[in-house]
Amino acid sequence: MADRTRDLLWSDVDTLYGAILAHPFVTGLTDGSLPHETFRHYIVQDAHYLRGYATALAVCAAKAPTDDDTLMFAEHTAGAIAAERELHADLLGALGLTSEQARELPVAPATRAYVSYLLAAAYGGSYAEGVAAVLPCYWIYGRVGEHLVGAGSPDPVYQRWIDMYAGEEYHAVVEAVLDATDRVGAAASTAELARMREHFMTTSRYEWMFWDGAYRRETWPV
């Protein structure tokens, strides 16, 4: 349907999504040009990010108006923590770093800003606002995975990452959150829908900034 909330939200970020696909971090995954040191920086920051993201999902679970949505976001909270422990541990091992070493490395500026915004939106806003804020991390990764899987990667580490986000299991998770987004968006007031769009746009921008920060191996300037 053309009037679904998901379609409205995506129309706001379609140009931004094109910029993500064109970013050298993303293109470097499929052509194999991305240095392992850069990907390692990304995985370290993603591990930091996922711990904060899990908290934001737990807040969504606590605010959900239905048992089904509470259960969904509670399961996704556990899944984010499991991904941080399992997938990242395997990828970090392939990149010459342990999970314990990664945990001790600093949280980069873009990571800190993104997580802080997510938590502010989840705690301070309505359930619908929280859903809109956490949605880009689900949806954009799924779209990027779909885009990259056809080309594949000559690097087995990058191929594993692509396969996870292109997989049917991950896309079923994304679709469940999109269904929830459509439901809360349909019931939202004009003002609340505007706030949903603002959060969705902002965290989509943070997605680009996260990859860009990883590509630059961003550190605090002072």
Tab-separated table of C-alpha atoms in Angstrom:
chain	number	residue	atom	x	y	z
A	1	MET	CA	0.000	0.000	0.000
A	2	ALA	CA	1.266	3.468	-0.878
A	3	ASP	CA	0.109	5.004	2.404
A	4	ARG	CA	2.014	2.674	4.734
A	5	THR	CA	4.170	4.409	7.328
A	6	ARG	CA	7.208	2.472	6.130
A	7	ASP	CA	6.807	3.948	2.640
A	8	LEU	CA	6.584	7.470	4.014
A	9	LEU	CA	9.666	6.978	6.160
A	10	TRP	CA	11.700	5.452	3.340
A	11	SER	CA	10.770	8.276	0.985
A	12	ASP	CA	12.459	10.639	3.439
A	13	VAL	CA	15.780	8.752	3.328
A	14	ASP	CA	15.965	7.338	-0.199
A	15	THR	CA	18.678	9.803	-1.246
A	16	LEU	CA	20.565	9.156	1.986
A	17	TYR	CA	20.417	5.412	1.336
A	18	GLY	CA	22.030	6.016	-2.059
A	19	ALA	CA	24.867	7.837	-0.284
A	20	ILE	CA	25.325	4.834	2.011
A	21	LEU	CA	25.569	2.425	-0.923
A	22	ALA	CA	28.130	4.692	-2.595
A	23	HIS	CA	30.295	5.056	0.508
A	24	PRO	CA	33.765	3.511	0.056
A	25	PHE	CA	33.333	1.476	3.240
A	26	VAL	CA	30.327	-0.302	1.726
A	27	THR	CA	31.740	-0.641	-1.797
A	28	GLY	CA	35.009	-1.862	-0.294
A	29	LEU	CA	33.240	-4.882	1.185
A	30	THR	CA	32.377	-6.313	-2.236
A	31	ASP	CA	35.497	-5.359	-4.165
A	32	GLY	CA	37.739	-6.454	-1.300
A	33	SER	CA	39.547	-3.110	-1.109
A	34	LEU	CA	38.499	-2.321	2.469
A	35	PRO	CA	41.532	-2.794	4.749
A	36	HIS	CA	41.069	-5.321	7.555
A	37	GLU	CA	42.233	-2.684	10.031
A	38	THR	CA	39.291	-0.510	8.994
A	39	PHE	CA	36.800	-3.352	9.290
A	40	ARG	CA	38.240	-4.236	12.690
A	41	HIS	CA	37.638	-0.649	13.837
A	42	TYR	CA	34.053	-0.985	12.585
A	43	ILE	CA	33.454	-4.282	14.411
A	44	VAL	CA	34.838	-2.864	17.651
A	45	GLN	CA	32.535	0.144	17.382
A	46	ASP	CA	29.602	-2.067	16.393
A	47	ALA	CA	30.120	-4.115	19.544
A	48	HIS	CA	30.008	-0.923	21.627
A	49	TYR	CA	26.958	0.228	19.682
A	50	LEU	CA	25.020	-3.002	20.067
A	51	ARG	CA	25.203	-2.849	23.843
A	52	GLY	CA	23.491	0.558	23.759
A	53	TYR	CA	21.114	-0.538	21.010
A	54	ALA	CA	20.031	-3.499	23.133
A	55	THR	CA	19.069	-1.073	25.896
A	56	ALA	CA	17.007	0.998	23.456
A	57	LEU	CA	15.223	-2.154	22.282
A	58	ALA	CA	14.526	-3.125	25.893
A	59	VAL	CA	12.914	0.285	26.436
A	60	CYS	CA	10.745	-0.305	23.357
A	61	ALA	CA	9.746	-3.672	24.814
A	62	ALA	CA	8.800	-2.034	28.121
A	63	LYS	CA	6.691	0.638	26.399
A	64	ALA	CA	5.020	-1.654	23.850
A	65	PRO	CA	1.212	-1.569	24.066
A	66	THR	CA	0.724	-5.243	23.172
A	67	ASP	CA	2.146	-8.490	24.467
A	68	ASP	CA	3.268	-9.450	20.965
A	69	ASP	CA	5.333	-6.301	20.528
A	70	THR	CA	6.790	-6.630	24.017
A	71	LEU	CA	7.841	-10.187	23.226
A	72	MET	CA	9.272	-9.200	19.839
A	73	PHE	CA	11.459	-6.414	21.170
A	74	ALA	CA	12.508	-8.480	24.188
A	75	GLU	CA	13.654	-11.235	21.825
A	76	HIS	CA	15.482	-8.686	19.678
A	77	THR	CA	17.185	-7.292	22.781
A	78	ALA	CA	18.548	-10.742	23.533
A	79	GLY	CA	19.498	-11.160	19.864
A	80	ALA	CA	21.517	-7.924	19.856
A	81	ILE	CA	23.455	-9.070	22.907
A	82	ALA	CA	24.023	-12.509	21.363
A	83	ALA	CA	25.293	-10.919	18.138
A	84	GLU	CA	27.729	-8.794	20.115
A	85	ARG	CA	29.026	-11.879	21.911
A	86	GLU	CA	29.017	-14.460	19.144
A	87	LEU	CA	29.306	-12.940	15.674
A	88	HIS	CA	31.659	-10.201	16.742
A	89	ALA	CA	33.800	-12.614	18.726
A	90	ASP	CA	34.238	-14.759	15.610
A	91	LEU	CA	34.907	-11.794	13.326
A	92	LEU	CA	37.278	-10.185	15.790
A	93	GLY	CA	39.159	-13.455	16.097
A	94	ALA	CA	39.607	-13.527	12.340
A	95	LEU	CA	40.882	-9.956	12.535
A	96	GLY	CA	43.397	-10.653	15.309
A	97	LEU	CA	41.564	-9.180	18.297
A	98	THR	CA	39.788	-10.743	21.270
A	99	SER	CA	36.411	-9.592	22.602
A	100	GLU	CA	38.087	-8.580	25.853
A	101	GLN	CA	40.582	-6.387	24.002
A	102	ALA	CA	37.798	-4.854	21.917
A	103	ARG	CA	35.766	-3.968	24.989
A	104	GLU	CA	38.689	-1.957	26.355
A	105	LEU	CA	39.059	0.167	23.214
A	106	PRO	CA	37.474	3.666	23.278
A	107	VAL	CA	33.955	4.373	22.055
A	108	ALA	CA	34.360	6.611	19.000
A	109	PRO	CA	32.521	9.958	18.623
A	110	ALA	CA	29.929	8.812	16.063
A	111	THR	CA	29.174	5.701	18.127
A	112	ARG	CA	28.718	7.726	21.301
A	113	ALA	CA	26.487	10.270	19.560
A	114	TYR	CA	24.344	7.630	17.828
A	115	VAL	CA	23.755	5.600	20.989
A	116	SER	CA	23.042	8.729	23.031
A	117	TYR	CA	20.410	9.833	20.526
A	118	LEU	CA	18.801	6.386	20.427
A	119	LEU	CA	18.515	6.221	24.206
A	120	ALA	CA	17.145	9.760	24.436
A	121	ALA	CA	14.486	8.995	21.822
A	122	ALA	CA	13.552	5.651	23.390
A	123	TYR	CA	13.378	6.892	26.975
A	124	GLY	CA	12.014	10.368	26.295
A	125	GLY	CA	9.581	9.700	23.472
A	126	SER	CA	6.522	7.555	22.927
A	127	TYR	CA	6.616	3.919	21.905
A	128	ALA	CA	6.037	4.956	18.286
A	129	GLU	CA	8.974	7.363	18.451
A	130	GLY	CA	11.220	4.673	19.906
A	131	VAL	CA	10.276	2.268	17.122
A	132	ALA	CA	11.070	4.881	14.479
A	133	ALA	CA	14.432	5.625	16.096
A	134	VAL	CA	15.590	1.980	16.227
A	135	LEU	CA	14.196	1.080	12.787
A	136	PRO	CA	17.067	2.285	10.530
A	137	CYS	CA	19.550	-0.100	12.117
A	138	TYR	CA	17.256	-2.998	11.221
A	139	TRP	CA	16.101	-1.822	7.832
A	140	ILE	CA	19.134	-0.179	6.289
A	141	TYR	CA	21.344	-3.151	7.150
A	142	GLY	CA	18.811	-5.445	5.522
A	143	ARG	CA	18.675	-3.306	2.385
A	144	VAL	CA	22.473	-3.071	2.235
A	145	GLY	CA	22.768	-6.837	2.650
A	146	GLU	CA	20.307	-7.381	-0.214
A	147	HIS	CA	22.258	-4.968	-2.383
A	148	LEU	CA	25.670	-6.505	-1.696
A	149	VAL	CA	24.876	-10.203	-1.785
A	150	GLY	CA	24.607	-10.359	-5.571
A	151	ALA	CA	28.148	-9.095	-6.003
A	152	GLY	CA	29.561	-11.058	-3.088
A	153	SER	CA	33.062	-10.482	-1.771
A	154	PRO	CA	36.441	-12.088	-2.430
A	155	ASP	CA	37.166	-11.712	1.285
A	156	PRO	CA	35.590	-14.507	3.398
A	157	VAL	CA	35.301	-12.247	6.447
A	158	TYR	CA	33.306	-9.680	4.491
A	159	GLN	CA	31.252	-12.387	2.785
A	160	ARG	CA	30.156	-13.738	6.145
A	161	TRP	CA	29.014	-10.277	7.196
A	162	ILE	CA	27.100	-9.810	3.921
A	163	ASP	CA	25.452	-13.232	4.174
A	164	MET	CA	24.142	-12.532	7.660
A	165	TYR	CA	22.337	-9.337	6.655
A	166	ALA	CA	21.134	-10.777	3.351
A	167	GLY	CA	19.728	-13.919	4.968
A	168	GLU	CA	16.054	-14.868	5.218
A	169	GLU	CA	16.180	-15.080	9.015
A	170	TYR	CA	17.397	-11.505	9.330
A	171	HIS	CA	14.842	-10.225	6.824
A	172	ALA	CA	12.012	-11.889	8.758
A	173	VAL	CA	13.132	-9.894	11.800
A	174	VAL	CA	13.148	-6.671	9.766
A	175	GLU	CA	9.680	-7.361	8.362
A	176	ALA	CA	8.260	-7.889	11.858
A	177	VAL	CA	9.535	-4.469	12.946
A	178	LEU	CA	8.224	-2.869	9.757
A	179	ASP	CA	4.790	-4.336	10.504
A	180	ALA	CA	4.943	-2.803	13.980
A	181	THR	CA	5.998	0.513	12.429
A	182	ASP	CA	2.994	0.497	10.100
A	183	ARG	CA	0.630	-0.229	12.994
A	184	VAL	CA	1.884	2.519	15.282
A	185	GLY	CA	2.218	4.962	12.412
A	186	ALA	CA	-1.387	4.419	11.363
A	187	ALA	CA	-2.546	5.244	14.903
A	188	ALA	CA	-0.191	8.200	15.438
A	189	SER	CA	-1.339	11.791	15.561
A	190	THR	CA	0.005	14.251	13.022
A	191	ALA	CA	2.489	15.580	15.582
A	192	GLU	CA	3.636	12.131	16.661
A	193	LEU	CA	4.103	11.011	13.052
A	194	ALA	CA	6.236	14.103	12.439
A	195	ARG	CA	8.412	13.141	15.407
A	196	MET	CA	8.681	9.583	14.061
A	197	ARG	CA	9.910	10.955	10.735
A	198	GLU	CA	12.427	13.187	12.482
A	199	HIS	CA	13.836	10.302	14.539
A	200	PHE	CA	13.965	7.995	11.529
A	201	MET	CA	15.817	10.573	9.449
A	202	THR	CA	18.241	11.382	12.251
A	203	THR	CA	19.210	7.799	13.021
A	204	SER	CA	19.466	7.044	9.296
A	205	ARG	CA	21.992	9.874	9.110
A	206	TYR	CA	23.809	8.331	12.039
A	207	GLU	CA	23.999	5.073	10.051
A	208	TRP	CA	25.945	6.897	7.337
A	209	MET	CA	28.077	8.607	9.968
A	210	PHE	CA	28.809	5.288	11.659
A	211	TRP	CA	30.192	3.757	8.466
A	212	ASP	CA	32.041	6.950	7.628
A	213	GLY	CA	33.576	7.083	11.094
A	214	ALA	CA	34.705	3.491	10.744
A	215	TYR	CA	36.181	4.199	7.313
A	216	ARG	CA	38.212	7.058	8.764
A	217	ARG	CA	39.025	5.009	11.899
A	218	GLU	CA	37.634	7.942	13.787
A	219	THR	CA	39.083	8.898	17.164
A	220	TRP	CA	38.430	11.785	19.523
A	221	PRO	CA	40.315	14.882	18.264
A	222	VAL	CA	41.251	16.080	21.766
